[in-house]
mmCIF file with all atom_site columns, C-alpha atoms in Angstrom:
data_model
loop_
_atom_site.group_PDB
_atom_site.id
_atom_site.type_symbol
_atom_site.label_atom_id
_atom_site.label_alt_id
_atom_site.label_comp_id
_atom_site.label_asym_id
_atom_site.label_entity_id
_atom_site.label_seq_id
_atom_site.pdbx_PDB_ins_code
_atom_site.Cartn_x
_atom_site.Cartn_y
_atom_site.Cartn_z
_atom_site.occupancy
_atom_site.B_iso_or_equiv
_atom_site.pdbx_formal_charge
_atom_site.auth_seq_id
_atom_site.auth_comp_id
_atom_site.auth_asym_id
_atom_site.auth_atom_id
_atom_site.pdbx_PDB_model_num
ATOM 1   C CA . UNK B 1 1   ? 18.776  -4.634  -12.737 1.00 0.00 ? 1   UNK B CA 1
ATOM 2   C CA . UNK B 1 2   ? 15.163  -6.666  -13.879 1.00 0.00 ? 2   UNK B CA 1
ATOM 3   C CA . UNK B 1 3   ? 16.208  -9.735  -12.369 1.00 0.00 ? 3   UNK B CA 1
ATOM 4   C CA . UNK B 1 4   ? 16.279  -7.496  -8.529  1.00 0.00 ? 4   UNK B CA 1
ATOM 5   C CA . UNK B 1 5   ? 12.628  -6.271  -9.366  1.00 0.00 ? 5   UNK B CA 1
ATOM 6   C CA . UNK B 1 6   ? 11.172  -9.825  -10.986 1.00 0.00 ? 6   UNK B CA 1
ATOM 7   C CA . UNK B 1 7   ? 11.701  -11.211 -7.815  1.00 0.00 ? 7   UNK B CA 1
ATOM 8   C CA . UNK B 1 8   ? 10.560  -8.988  -5.301  1.00 0.00 ? 8   UNK B CA 1
ATOM 9   C CA . UNK B 1 9   ? 7.722   -9.238  -7.573  1.00 0.00 ? 9   UNK B CA 1
ATOM 10  C CA . UNK B 1 10  ? 7.467   -12.716 -7.308  1.00 0.00 ? 10  UNK B CA 1
ATOM 11  C CA . UNK B 1 11  ? 7.650   -12.485 -3.996  1.00 0.00 ? 11  UNK B CA 1
ATOM 12  C CA . UNK B 1 12  ? 4.783   -10.439 -3.286  1.00 0.00 ? 12  UNK B CA 1
ATOM 13  C CA . UNK B 1 13  ? 2.856   -12.436 -5.709  1.00 0.00 ? 13  UNK B CA 1
ATOM 14  C CA . UNK B 1 14  ? 3.847   -15.643 -3.203  1.00 0.00 ? 14  UNK B CA 1
ATOM 15  C CA . UNK B 1 15  ? 3.630   -15.063 -0.697  1.00 0.00 ? 15  UNK B CA 1
ATOM 16  C CA . UNK B 1 16  ? -0.197  -13.441 -0.548  1.00 0.00 ? 16  UNK B CA 1
ATOM 17  C CA . UNK B 1 17  ? -1.462  -14.203 2.256   1.00 0.00 ? 17  UNK B CA 1
ATOM 18  C CA . UNK B 1 18  ? -5.334  -16.008 2.323   1.00 0.00 ? 18  UNK B CA 1
ATOM 19  C CA . UNK B 1 19  ? -6.351  -14.839 5.395   1.00 0.00 ? 19  UNK B CA 1
ATOM 20  C CA . UNK B 1 20  ? -5.648  -10.535 5.083   1.00 0.00 ? 20  UNK B CA 1
ATOM 21  C CA . UNK B 1 21  ? -7.161  -11.459 1.861   1.00 0.00 ? 21  UNK B CA 1
ATOM 22  C CA . UNK B 1 22  ? -10.401 -12.806 2.069   1.00 0.00 ? 22  UNK B CA 1
ATOM 23  C CA . UNK B 1 23  ? -10.820 -10.498 5.325   1.00 0.00 ? 23  UNK B CA 1
ATOM 24  C CA . UNK B 1 24  ? -10.150 -7.620  2.460   1.00 0.00 ? 24  UNK B CA 1
ATOM 25  C CA . UNK B 1 25  ? -11.350 -9.128  0.667   1.00 0.00 ? 25  UNK B CA 1
ATOM 26  C CA . UNK B 1 26  ? -15.732 -9.453  3.568   1.00 0.00 ? 26  UNK B CA 1
ATOM 27  C CA . UNK B 1 27  ? -14.434 -5.597  4.123   1.00 0.00 ? 27  UNK B CA 1
ATOM 28  C CA . UNK B 1 28  ? -14.021 -4.809  0.257   1.00 0.00 ? 28  UNK B CA 1
ATOM 29  C CA . UNK B 1 29  ? -17.633 -6.230  -0.085  1.00 0.00 ? 29  UNK B CA 1
ATOM 30  C CA . UNK B 1 30  ? -19.437 -4.690  2.625   1.00 0.00 ? 30  UNK B CA 1
ATOM 31  C CA . UNK B 1 31  ? -18.189 -1.481  1.634   1.00 0.00 ? 31  UNK B CA 1
ATOM 32  C CA . UNK B 1 32  ? -19.483 -1.788  -1.522  1.00 0.00 ? 32  UNK B CA 1
ATOM 33  C CA . UNK B 1 33  ? -22.601 -2.340  0.182   1.00 0.00 ? 33  UNK B CA 1
ATOM 34  C CA . UNK B 1 34  ? -22.725 -0.381  2.225   1.00 0.00 ? 34  UNK B CA 1
ATOM 35  C CA . UNK B 1 35  ? -21.710 3.276   1.003   1.00 0.00 ? 35  UNK B CA 1
ATOM 36  C CA . UNK B 1 36  ? -23.234 3.236   -2.411  1.00 0.00 ? 36  UNK B CA 1
ATOM 37  C CA . UNK B 1 37  ? -21.645 5.459   -5.212  1.00 0.00 ? 37  UNK B CA 1
ATOM 38  C CA . UNK B 1 38  ? -19.296 5.385   -2.820  1.00 0.00 ? 38  UNK B CA 1
ATOM 39  C CA . UNK B 1 39  ? -18.426 1.454   -1.739  1.00 0.00 ? 39  UNK B CA 1
ATOM 40  C CA . UNK B 1 40  ? -15.410 1.409   -5.077  1.00 0.00 ? 40  UNK B CA 1
ATOM 41  C CA . UNK B 1 41  ? -14.033 4.224   -2.709  1.00 0.00 ? 41  UNK B CA 1
ATOM 42  C CA . UNK B 1 42  ? -13.227 3.676   -0.188  1.00 0.00 ? 42  UNK B CA 1
ATOM 43  C CA . UNK B 1 43  ? -12.981 -0.338  -1.543  1.00 0.00 ? 43  UNK B CA 1
ATOM 44  C CA . UNK B 1 44  ? -9.888  0.567   -3.298  1.00 0.00 ? 44  UNK B CA 1
ATOM 45  C CA . UNK B 1 45  ? -8.226  2.964   -0.212  1.00 0.00 ? 45  UNK B CA 1
ATOM 46  C CA . UNK B 1 46  ? -8.310  -0.588  1.425   1.00 0.00 ? 46  UNK B CA 1
ATOM 47  C CA . UNK B 1 47  ? -7.089  -2.497  -1.472  1.00 0.00 ? 47  UNK B CA 1
ATOM 48  C CA . UNK B 1 48  ? -4.511  -0.029  -1.232  1.00 0.00 ? 48  UNK B CA 1
ATOM 49  C CA . UNK B 1 49  ? -4.001  -0.557  2.044   1.00 0.00 ? 49  UNK B CA 1
ATOM 50  C CA . UNK B 1 50  ? -3.542  -4.468  1.445   1.00 0.00 ? 50  UNK B CA 1
ATOM 51  C CA . UNK B 1 51  ? -1.316  -4.067  -0.944  1.00 0.00 ? 51  UNK B CA 1
ATOM 52  C CA . UNK B 1 52  ? 0.717   -1.249  1.777   1.00 0.00 ? 52  UNK B CA 1
ATOM 53  C CA . UNK B 1 53  ? 0.418   -4.399  4.292   1.00 0.00 ? 53  UNK B CA 1
ATOM 54  C CA . UNK B 1 54  ? 1.927   -6.742  1.678   1.00 0.00 ? 54  UNK B CA 1
ATOM 55  C CA . UNK B 1 55  ? 5.116   -5.166  0.568   1.00 0.00 ? 55  UNK B CA 1
ATOM 56  C CA . UNK B 1 56  ? 6.374   -5.285  4.196   1.00 0.00 ? 56  UNK B CA 1
ATOM 57  C CA . UNK B 1 57  ? 5.685   -8.284  4.568   1.00 0.00 ? 57  UNK B CA 1
ATOM 58  C CA . UNK B 1 58  ? 7.333   -9.629  1.479   1.00 0.00 ? 58  UNK B CA 1
ATOM 59  C CA . UNK B 1 59  ? 10.643  -9.636  3.421   1.00 0.00 ? 59  UNK B CA 1
ATOM 60  C CA . UNK B 1 60  ? 9.473   -11.145 6.580   1.00 0.00 ? 60  UNK B CA 1
ATOM 61  C CA . UNK B 1 61  ? 10.158  -14.320 4.201   1.00 0.00 ? 61  UNK B CA 1
ATOM 62  C CA . UNK B 1 62  ? 12.879  -12.545 2.955   1.00 0.00 ? 62  UNK B CA 1
ATOM 63  C CA . UNK B 1 63  ? 14.465  -12.692 6.107   1.00 0.00 ? 63  UNK B CA 1
ATOM 64  C CA . UNK B 1 64  ? 13.932  -15.927 6.172   1.00 0.00 ? 64  UNK B CA 1
ATOM 65  C CA . UNK B 1 65  ? 14.855  -17.602 3.675   1.00 0.00 ? 65  UNK B CA 1
ATOM 66  C CA . UNK B 1 66  ? 18.609  -15.969 4.170   1.00 0.00 ? 66  UNK B CA 1
ATOM 67  C CA . UNK B 1 67  ? 18.560  -13.102 0.839   1.00 0.00 ? 67  UNK B CA 1
ATOM 68  C CA . UNK B 1 68  ? 20.601  -11.151 2.539   1.00 0.00 ? 68  UNK B CA 1
ATOM 69  C CA . UNK B 1 69  ? 23.787  -13.869 2.776   1.00 0.00 ? 69  UNK B CA 1
ATOM 70  C CA . UNK B 1 70  ? 23.332  -14.288 -0.704  1.00 0.00 ? 70  UNK B CA 1
ATOM 71  C CA . UNK B 1 71  ? 22.650  -10.699 -2.108  1.00 0.00 ? 71  UNK B CA 1
ATOM 72  C CA . UNK B 1 72  ? 26.122  -10.407 -0.805  1.00 0.00 ? 72  UNK B CA 1
ATOM 73  C CA . UNK B 1 73  ? 27.496  -13.275 -2.402  1.00 0.00 ? 73  UNK B CA 1
ATOM 74  C CA . UNK B 1 74  ? 26.623  -11.075 -5.976  1.00 0.00 ? 74  UNK B CA 1
ATOM 75  C CA . UNK B 1 75  ? 27.246  -8.526  -7.829  1.00 0.00 ? 75  UNK B CA 1
ATOM 76  C CA . UNK B 1 76  ? 24.548  -6.147  -6.843  1.00 0.00 ? 76  UNK B CA 1
ATOM 77  C CA . UNK B 1 77  ? 25.641  -3.857  -3.303  1.00 0.00 ? 77  UNK B CA 1
ATOM 78  C CA . UNK B 1 78  ? 22.729  -3.441  -0.896  1.00 0.00 ? 78  UNK B CA 1
ATOM 79  C CA . UNK B 1 79  ? 20.896  0.025   -1.942  1.00 0.00 ? 79  UNK B CA 1
ATOM 80  C CA . UNK B 1 80  ? 20.065  -1.451  -5.544  1.00 0.00 ? 80  UNK B CA 1
ATOM 81  C CA . UNK B 1 81  ? 18.737  -4.846  -3.435  1.00 0.00 ? 81  UNK B CA 1
ATOM 82  C CA . UNK B 1 82  ? 16.314  -2.059  -1.551  1.00 0.00 ? 82  UNK B CA 1
ATOM 83  C CA . UNK B 1 83  ? 15.901  0.250   -4.644  1.00 0.00 ? 83  UNK B CA 1
ATOM 84  C CA . UNK B 1 84  ? 14.766  -3.223  -6.586  1.00 0.00 ? 84  UNK B CA 1
ATOM 85  C CA . UNK B 1 85  ? 12.382  -2.994  -3.868  1.00 0.00 ? 85  UNK B CA 1
ATOM 86  C CA . UNK B 1 86  ? 10.978  0.393   -3.688  1.00 0.00 ? 86  UNK B CA 1
ATOM 87  C CA . UNK B 1 87  ? 10.507  -0.635  -7.771  1.00 0.00 ? 87  UNK B CA 1
ATOM 88  C CA . UNK B 1 88  ? 8.337   -3.110  -6.737  1.00 0.00 ? 88  UNK B CA 1
ATOM 89  C CA . UNK B 1 89  ? 6.435   -1.273  -5.354  1.00 0.00 ? 89  UNK B CA 1
ATOM 90  C CA . UNK B 1 90  ? 5.206   1.203   -7.555  1.00 0.00 ? 90  UNK B CA 1
ATOM 91  C CA . UNK B 1 91  ? 5.117   -2.142  -9.500  1.00 0.00 ? 91  UNK B CA 1
ATOM 92  C CA . UNK B 1 92  ? 2.404   -3.634  -7.377  1.00 0.00 ? 92  UNK B CA 1
ATOM 93  C CA . UNK B 1 93  ? 0.471   -0.122  -7.715  1.00 0.00 ? 93  UNK B CA 1
ATOM 94  C CA . UNK B 1 94  ? -0.248  -0.636  -10.565 1.00 0.00 ? 94  UNK B CA 1
ATOM 95  C CA . UNK B 1 95  ? -2.466  -3.674  -9.312  1.00 0.00 ? 95  UNK B CA 1
ATOM 96  C CA . UNK B 1 96  ? -3.809  -1.608  -6.805  1.00 0.00 ? 96  UNK B CA 1
ATOM 97  C CA . UNK B 1 97  ? -4.614  0.775   -9.731  1.00 0.00 ? 97  UNK B CA 1
ATOM 98  C CA . UNK B 1 98  ? -6.873  -1.732  -11.676 1.00 0.00 ? 98  UNK B CA 1
ATOM 99  C CA . UNK B 1 99  ? -8.353  -2.822  -8.396  1.00 0.00 ? 99  UNK B CA 1
ATOM 100 C CA . UNK B 1 100 ? -10.050 -0.043  -7.848  1.00 0.00 ? 100 UNK B CA 1
ATOM 101 C CA . UNK B 1 101 ? -11.094 0.461   -11.729 1.00 0.00 ? 101 UNK B CA 1
ATOM 102 C CA . UNK B 1 102 ? -12.650 -2.675  -11.086 1.00 0.00 ? 102 UNK B CA 1
ATOM 103 C CA . UNK B 1 103 ? -14.479 -2.019  -8.514  1.00 0.00 ? 103 UNK B CA 1
ATOM 104 C CA . UNK B 1 104 ? -15.395 1.820   -8.885  1.00 0.00 ? 104 UNK B CA 1
ATOM 105 C CA . UNK B 1 105 ? -17.322 -0.448  -11.909 1.00 0.00 ? 105 UNK B CA 1
ATOM 106 C CA . UNK B 1 106 ? -18.589 -2.986  -10.088 1.00 0.00 ? 106 UNK B CA 1
ATOM 107 C CA . UNK B 1 107 ? -19.746 -0.309  -7.718  1.00 0.00 ? 107 UNK B CA 1
ATOM 108 C CA . UNK B 1 108 ? -21.528 2.352   -11.269 1.00 0.00 ? 108 UNK B CA 1
ATOM 109 C CA . UNK B 1 109 ? -22.985 -1.426  -11.824 1.00 0.00 ? 109 UNK B CA 1
ATOM 110 C CA . UNK B 1 110 ? -24.452 -1.705  -8.303  1.00 0.00 ? 110 UNK B CA 1
ATOM 111 C CA . UNK B 1 111 ? -26.166 1.679   -8.095  1.00 0.00 ? 111 UNK B CA 1
ATOM 112 C CA . UNK B 1 112 ? -26.834 2.059   -12.050 1.00 0.00 ? 112 UNK B CA 1
ATOM 113 C CA . UNK B 1 113 ? -24.512 5.586   -12.663 1.00 0.00 ? 113 UNK B CA 1
ATOM 114 C CA . UNK B 1 114 ? -21.233 6.499   -12.540 1.00 0.00 ? 114 UNK B CA 1
ATOM 115 C CA . UNK B 1 115 ? -19.042 9.754   -11.471 1.00 0.00 ? 115 UNK B CA 1
ATOM 116 C CA . UNK B 1 116 ? -16.090 10.395  -13.090 1.00 0.00 ? 116 UNK B CA 1
ATOM 117 C CA . UNK B 1 117 ? -15.080 11.768  -9.964  1.00 0.00 ? 117 UNK B CA 1
ATOM 118 C CA . UNK B 1 118 ? -15.789 9.686   -7.856  1.00 0.00 ? 118 UNK B CA 1
ATOM 119 C CA . UNK B 1 119 ? -14.198 7.321   -10.734 1.00 0.00 ? 119 UNK B CA 1
ATOM 120 C CA . UNK B 1 120 ? -10.811 9.992   -10.652 1.00 0.00 ? 120 UNK B CA 1
ATOM 121 C CA . UNK B 1 121 ? -10.493 9.818   -7.119  1.00 0.00 ? 121 UNK B CA 1
ATOM 122 C CA . UNK B 1 122 ? -10.627 6.193   -6.308  1.00 0.00 ? 122 UNK B CA 1
ATOM 123 C CA . UNK B 1 123 ? -7.485  5.591   -8.819  1.00 0.00 ? 123 UNK B CA 1
ATOM 124 C CA . UNK B 1 124 ? -5.934  8.654   -7.607  1.00 0.00 ? 124 UNK B CA 1
ATOM 125 C CA . UNK B 1 125 ? -6.276  7.374   -4.599  1.00 0.00 ? 125 UNK B CA 1
ATOM 126 C CA . UNK B 1 126 ? -4.687  3.572   -5.117  1.00 0.00 ? 126 UNK B CA 1
ATOM 127 C CA . UNK B 1 127 ? -2.055  4.198   -6.056  1.00 0.00 ? 127 UNK B CA 1
ATOM 128 C CA . UNK B 1 128 ? -1.144  7.390   -3.653  1.00 0.00 ? 128 UNK B CA 1
ATOM 129 C CA . UNK B 1 129 ? -2.044  5.336   -0.242  1.00 0.00 ? 129 UNK B CA 1
ATOM 130 C CA . UNK B 1 130 ? 0.519   1.874   -1.380  1.00 0.00 ? 130 UNK B CA 1
ATOM 131 C CA . UNK B 1 131 ? 3.161   4.326   -2.104  1.00 0.00 ? 131 UNK B CA 1
ATOM 132 C CA . UNK B 1 132 ? 2.578   6.240   1.193   1.00 0.00 ? 132 UNK B CA 1
ATOM 133 C CA . UNK B 1 133 ? 2.563   3.691   3.304   1.00 0.00 ? 133 UNK B CA 1
ATOM 134 C CA . UNK B 1 134 ? 5.500   1.695   2.314   1.00 0.00 ? 134 UNK B CA 1
ATOM 135 C CA . UNK B 1 135 ? 6.909   4.729   2.148   1.00 0.00 ? 135 UNK B CA 1
ATOM 136 C CA . UNK B 1 136 ? 5.805   4.878   5.941   1.00 0.00 ? 136 UNK B CA 1
ATOM 137 C CA . UNK B 1 137 ? 6.734   0.885   6.622   1.00 0.00 ? 137 UNK B CA 1
ATOM 138 C CA . UNK B 1 138 ? 9.850   0.126   4.900   1.00 0.00 ? 138 UNK B CA 1
ATOM 139 C CA . UNK B 1 139 ? 11.874  2.060   7.085   1.00 0.00 ? 139 UNK B CA 1
ATOM 140 C CA . UNK B 1 140 ? 10.691  1.235   10.581  1.00 0.00 ? 140 UNK B CA 1
ATOM 141 C CA . UNK B 1 141 ? 10.595  -2.880  8.837   1.00 0.00 ? 141 UNK B CA 1
ATOM 142 C CA . UNK B 1 142 ? 13.939  -2.674  7.169   1.00 0.00 ? 142 UNK B CA 1
ATOM 143 C CA . UNK B 1 143 ? 16.140  -1.135  11.092  1.00 0.00 ? 143 UNK B CA 1
ATOM 144 C CA . UNK B 1 144 ? 13.278  -2.409  13.378  1.00 0.00 ? 144 UNK B CA 1
ATOM 145 C CA . UNK B 1 145 ? 11.614  -6.165  11.888  1.00 0.00 ? 145 UNK B CA 1
ATOM 146 C CA . UNK B 1 146 ? 8.564   -6.677  10.517  1.00 0.00 ? 146 UNK B CA 1
ATOM 147 C CA . UNK B 1 147 ? 6.837   -6.246  13.684  1.00 0.00 ? 147 UNK B CA 1
ATOM 148 C CA . UNK B 1 148 ? 6.989   -1.902  14.149  1.00 0.00 ? 148 UNK B CA 1
ATOM 149 C CA . UNK B 1 149 ? 5.801   -1.867  10.325  1.00 0.00 ? 149 UNK B CA 1
ATOM 150 C CA . UNK B 1 150 ? 2.833   -4.073  11.365  1.00 0.00 ? 150 UNK B CA 1
ATOM 151 C CA . UNK B 1 151 ? 2.158   -2.069  14.897  1.00 0.00 ? 151 UNK B CA 1
ATOM 152 C CA . UNK B 1 152 ? 2.599   1.291   12.743  1.00 0.00 ? 152 UNK B CA 1
ATOM 153 C CA . UNK B 1 153 ? -0.227  -0.088  10.514  1.00 0.00 ? 153 UNK B CA 1
ATOM 154 C CA . UNK B 1 154 ? -2.874  -1.072  13.022  1.00 0.00 ? 154 UNK B CA 1
ATOM 155 C CA . UNK B 1 155 ? -2.956  2.553   14.764  1.00 0.00 ? 155 UNK B CA 1
ATOM 156 C CA . UNK B 1 156 ? -2.475  4.100   11.149  1.00 0.00 ? 156 UNK B CA 1
ATOM 157 C CA . UNK B 1 157 ? -5.688  2.167   10.724  1.00 0.00 ? 157 UNK B CA 1
ATOM 158 C CA . UNK B 1 158 ? -7.796  5.065   13.235  1.00 0.00 ? 158 UNK B CA 1
ATOM 159 C CA . UNK B 1 159 ? -7.707  7.642   11.781  1.00 0.00 ? 159 UNK B CA 1
ATOM 160 C CA . UNK B 1 160 ? -8.626  6.028   8.713   1.00 0.00 ? 160 UNK B CA 1
ATOM 161 C CA . UNK B 1 161 ? -11.725 4.990   10.305  1.00 0.00 ? 161 UNK B CA 1
ATOM 162 C CA . UNK B 1 162 ? -12.808 7.454   12.201  1.00 0.00 ? 162 UNK B CA 1
ATOM 163 C CA . UNK B 1 163 ? -12.561 9.270   9.151   1.00 0.00 ? 163 UNK B CA 1
ATOM 164 C CA . UNK B 1 164 ? -14.516 7.540   7.027   1.00 0.00 ? 164 UNK B CA 1
ATOM 165 C CA . UNK B 1 165 ? -16.758 6.677   10.511  1.00 0.00 ? 165 UNK B CA 1
ATOM 166 C CA . UNK B 1 166 ? -17.098 10.554  10.272  1.00 0.00 ? 166 UNK B CA 1
ATOM 167 C CA . UNK B 1 167 ? -18.112 11.424  6.984   1.00 0.00 ? 167 UNK B CA 1
ATOM 168 C CA . UNK B 1 168 ? -20.520 8.102   6.720   1.00 0.00 ? 168 UNK B CA 1
ATOM 169 C CA . UNK B 1 169 ? -22.263 9.716   10.385  1.00 0.00 ? 169 UNK B CA 1
ATOM 170 C CA . UNK B 1 170 ? -21.921 13.207  9.436   1.00 0.00 ? 170 UNK B CA 1
ATOM 171 C CA . UNK B 1 171 ? -22.130 15.333  6.150   1.00 0.00 ? 171 UNK B CA 1
ATOM 172 C CA . UNK B 1 172 ? -21.602 11.875  4.351   1.00 0.00 ? 172 UNK B CA 1
ATOM 173 C CA . UNK B 1 173 ? -19.316 10.517  1.838   1.00 0.00 ? 173 UNK B CA 1
ATOM 174 C CA . UNK B 1 174 ? -20.084 13.369  -0.828  1.00 0.00 ? 174 UNK B CA 1
ATOM 175 C CA . UNK B 1 175 ? -18.744 15.838  0.709   1.00 0.00 ? 175 UNK B CA 1
ATOM 176 C CA . UNK B 1 176 ? -16.195 13.480  1.250   1.00 0.00 ? 176 UNK B CA 1
ATOM 177 C CA . UNK B 1 177 ? -15.107 13.611  -1.807  1.00 0.00 ? 177 UNK B CA 1
ATOM 178 C CA . UNK B 1 178 ? -15.339 16.997  -2.498  1.00 0.00 ? 178 UNK B CA 1
ATOM 179 C CA . UNK B 1 179 ? -13.456 17.914  0.508   1.00 0.00 ? 179 UNK B CA 1
ATOM 180 C CA . UNK B 1 180 ? -10.465 15.508  -0.756  1.00 0.00 ? 180 UNK B CA 1
ATOM 181 C CA . UNK B 1 181 ? -10.292 16.548  -4.357  1.00 0.00 ? 181 UNK B CA 1
ATOM 182 C CA . UNK B 1 182 ? -8.257  20.072  -3.357  1.00 0.00 ? 182 UNK B CA 1
ATOM 183 C CA . UNK B 1 183 ? -6.007  18.345  -1.817  1.00 0.00 ? 183 UNK B CA 1
ATOM 184 C CA . UNK B 1 184 ? -4.458  15.815  -4.532  1.00 0.00 ? 184 UNK B CA 1
ATOM 185 C CA . UNK B 1 185 ? -2.304  17.513  -5.527  1.00 0.00 ? 185 UNK B CA 1
ATOM 186 C CA . UNK B 1 186 ? -0.442  17.856  -2.174  1.00 0.00 ? 186 UNK B CA 1
ATOM 187 C CA . UNK B 1 187 ? -0.422  14.300  -1.808  1.00 0.00 ? 187 UNK B CA 1
ATOM 188 C CA . UNK B 1 188 ? 1.341   13.490  -4.724  1.00 0.00 ? 188 UNK B CA 1
ATOM 189 C CA . UNK B 1 189 ? 3.868   15.970  -4.453  1.00 0.00 ? 189 UNK B CA 1
ATOM 190 C CA . UNK B 1 190 ? 4.144   14.066  -0.815  1.00 0.00 ? 190 UNK B CA 1
ATOM 191 C CA . UNK B 1 191 ? 3.534   10.429  -1.400  1.00 0.00 ? 191 UNK B CA 1
ATOM 192 C CA . UNK B 1 192 ? 7.148   11.368  -3.819  1.00 0.00 ? 192 UNK B CA 1
ATOM 193 C CA . UNK B 1 193 ? 9.261   13.585  -1.535  1.00 0.00 ? 193 UNK B CA 1
ATOM 194 C CA . UNK B 1 194 ? 8.505   10.749  1.544   1.00 0.00 ? 194 UNK B CA 1
ATOM 195 C CA . UNK B 1 195 ? 8.861   7.214   -1.030  1.00 0.00 ? 195 UNK B CA 1
ATOM 196 C CA . UNK B 1 196 ? 12.850  9.219   -2.413  1.00 0.00 ? 196 UNK B CA 1
ATOM 197 C CA . UNK B 1 197 ? 13.848  9.392   1.246   1.00 0.00 ? 197 UNK B CA 1
ATOM 198 C CA . UNK B 1 198 ? 12.050  6.552   2.097   1.00 0.00 ? 198 UNK B CA 1
ATOM 199 C CA . UNK B 1 199 ? 14.181  4.602   0.047   1.00 0.00 ? 199 UNK B CA 1
ATOM 200 C CA . UNK B 1 200 ? 17.388  6.522   1.069   1.00 0.00 ? 200 UNK B CA 1
ATOM 201 C CA . UNK B 1 201 ? 16.673  5.629   4.975   1.00 0.00 ? 201 UNK B CA 1
ATOM 202 C CA . UNK B 1 202 ? 15.094  2.320   4.191   1.00 0.00 ? 202 UNK B CA 1
ATOM 203 C CA . UNK B 1 203 ? 18.435  1.522   1.800   1.00 0.00 ? 203 UNK B CA 1
ATOM 204 C CA . UNK B 1 204 ? 21.120  3.161   5.215   1.00 0.00 ? 204 UNK B CA 1
ATOM 205 C CA . UNK B 1 205 ? 18.860  0.140   7.296   1.00 0.00 ? 205 UNK B CA 1
ATOM 206 C CA . UNK B 1 206 ? 19.798  -2.483  5.601   1.00 0.00 ? 206 UNK B CA 1
ATOM 207 C CA . UNK B 1 207 ? 23.485  -2.029  4.956   1.00 0.00 ? 207 UNK B CA 1
ATOM 208 C CA . UNK B 1 208 ? 24.086  -2.237  8.471   1.00 0.00 ? 208 UNK B CA 1
ATOM 209 C CA . UNK B 1 209 ? 22.415  -5.557  8.628   1.00 0.00 ? 209 UNK B CA 1
ATOM 210 C CA . UNK B 1 210 ? 25.236  -8.764  7.878   1.00 0.00 ? 210 UNK B CA 1
#
């Protein structure tokens, strides 16, 4: 199992799309500049989405390399292969969390002060968003291919964009932090439940492939 996790983590690292990273970095820099003390939180959400997208895109590399045929020749079942993928997703969520801490530090330096509540919310968002993102997109990838997951990912970006725009133009980012804080326990429970169900659905989808 450790070998599978290591393989998935290496695929994630080596398969990083430089164009995607450049676009995400530009968006994060803009958020840090525009949102002030909440720039770190906004950038953390963007990083979490980027990490989730990259996890799904790694499957396309597996398909090109014929990983399924190689895996069938090994003493590794389909369920174990999918579990390895999902454990690696949790590992990459750690990368997102580390990035969130860095963004919070940069944001604090830019505005000249740190808000602990915003830092905590940023860290939680950075950890939860990749789990939720992959929990939704990985089953689609295993059952219908990477294009369906990419389409769903793009559709999921629309409400996130309008949510940020609503708080930016309306009550302000301060109200956004206050609004989300009571929902953090619910979001954590939802992420765990969704991730578990997603694992079972993905395993079924991967098992049917030849």
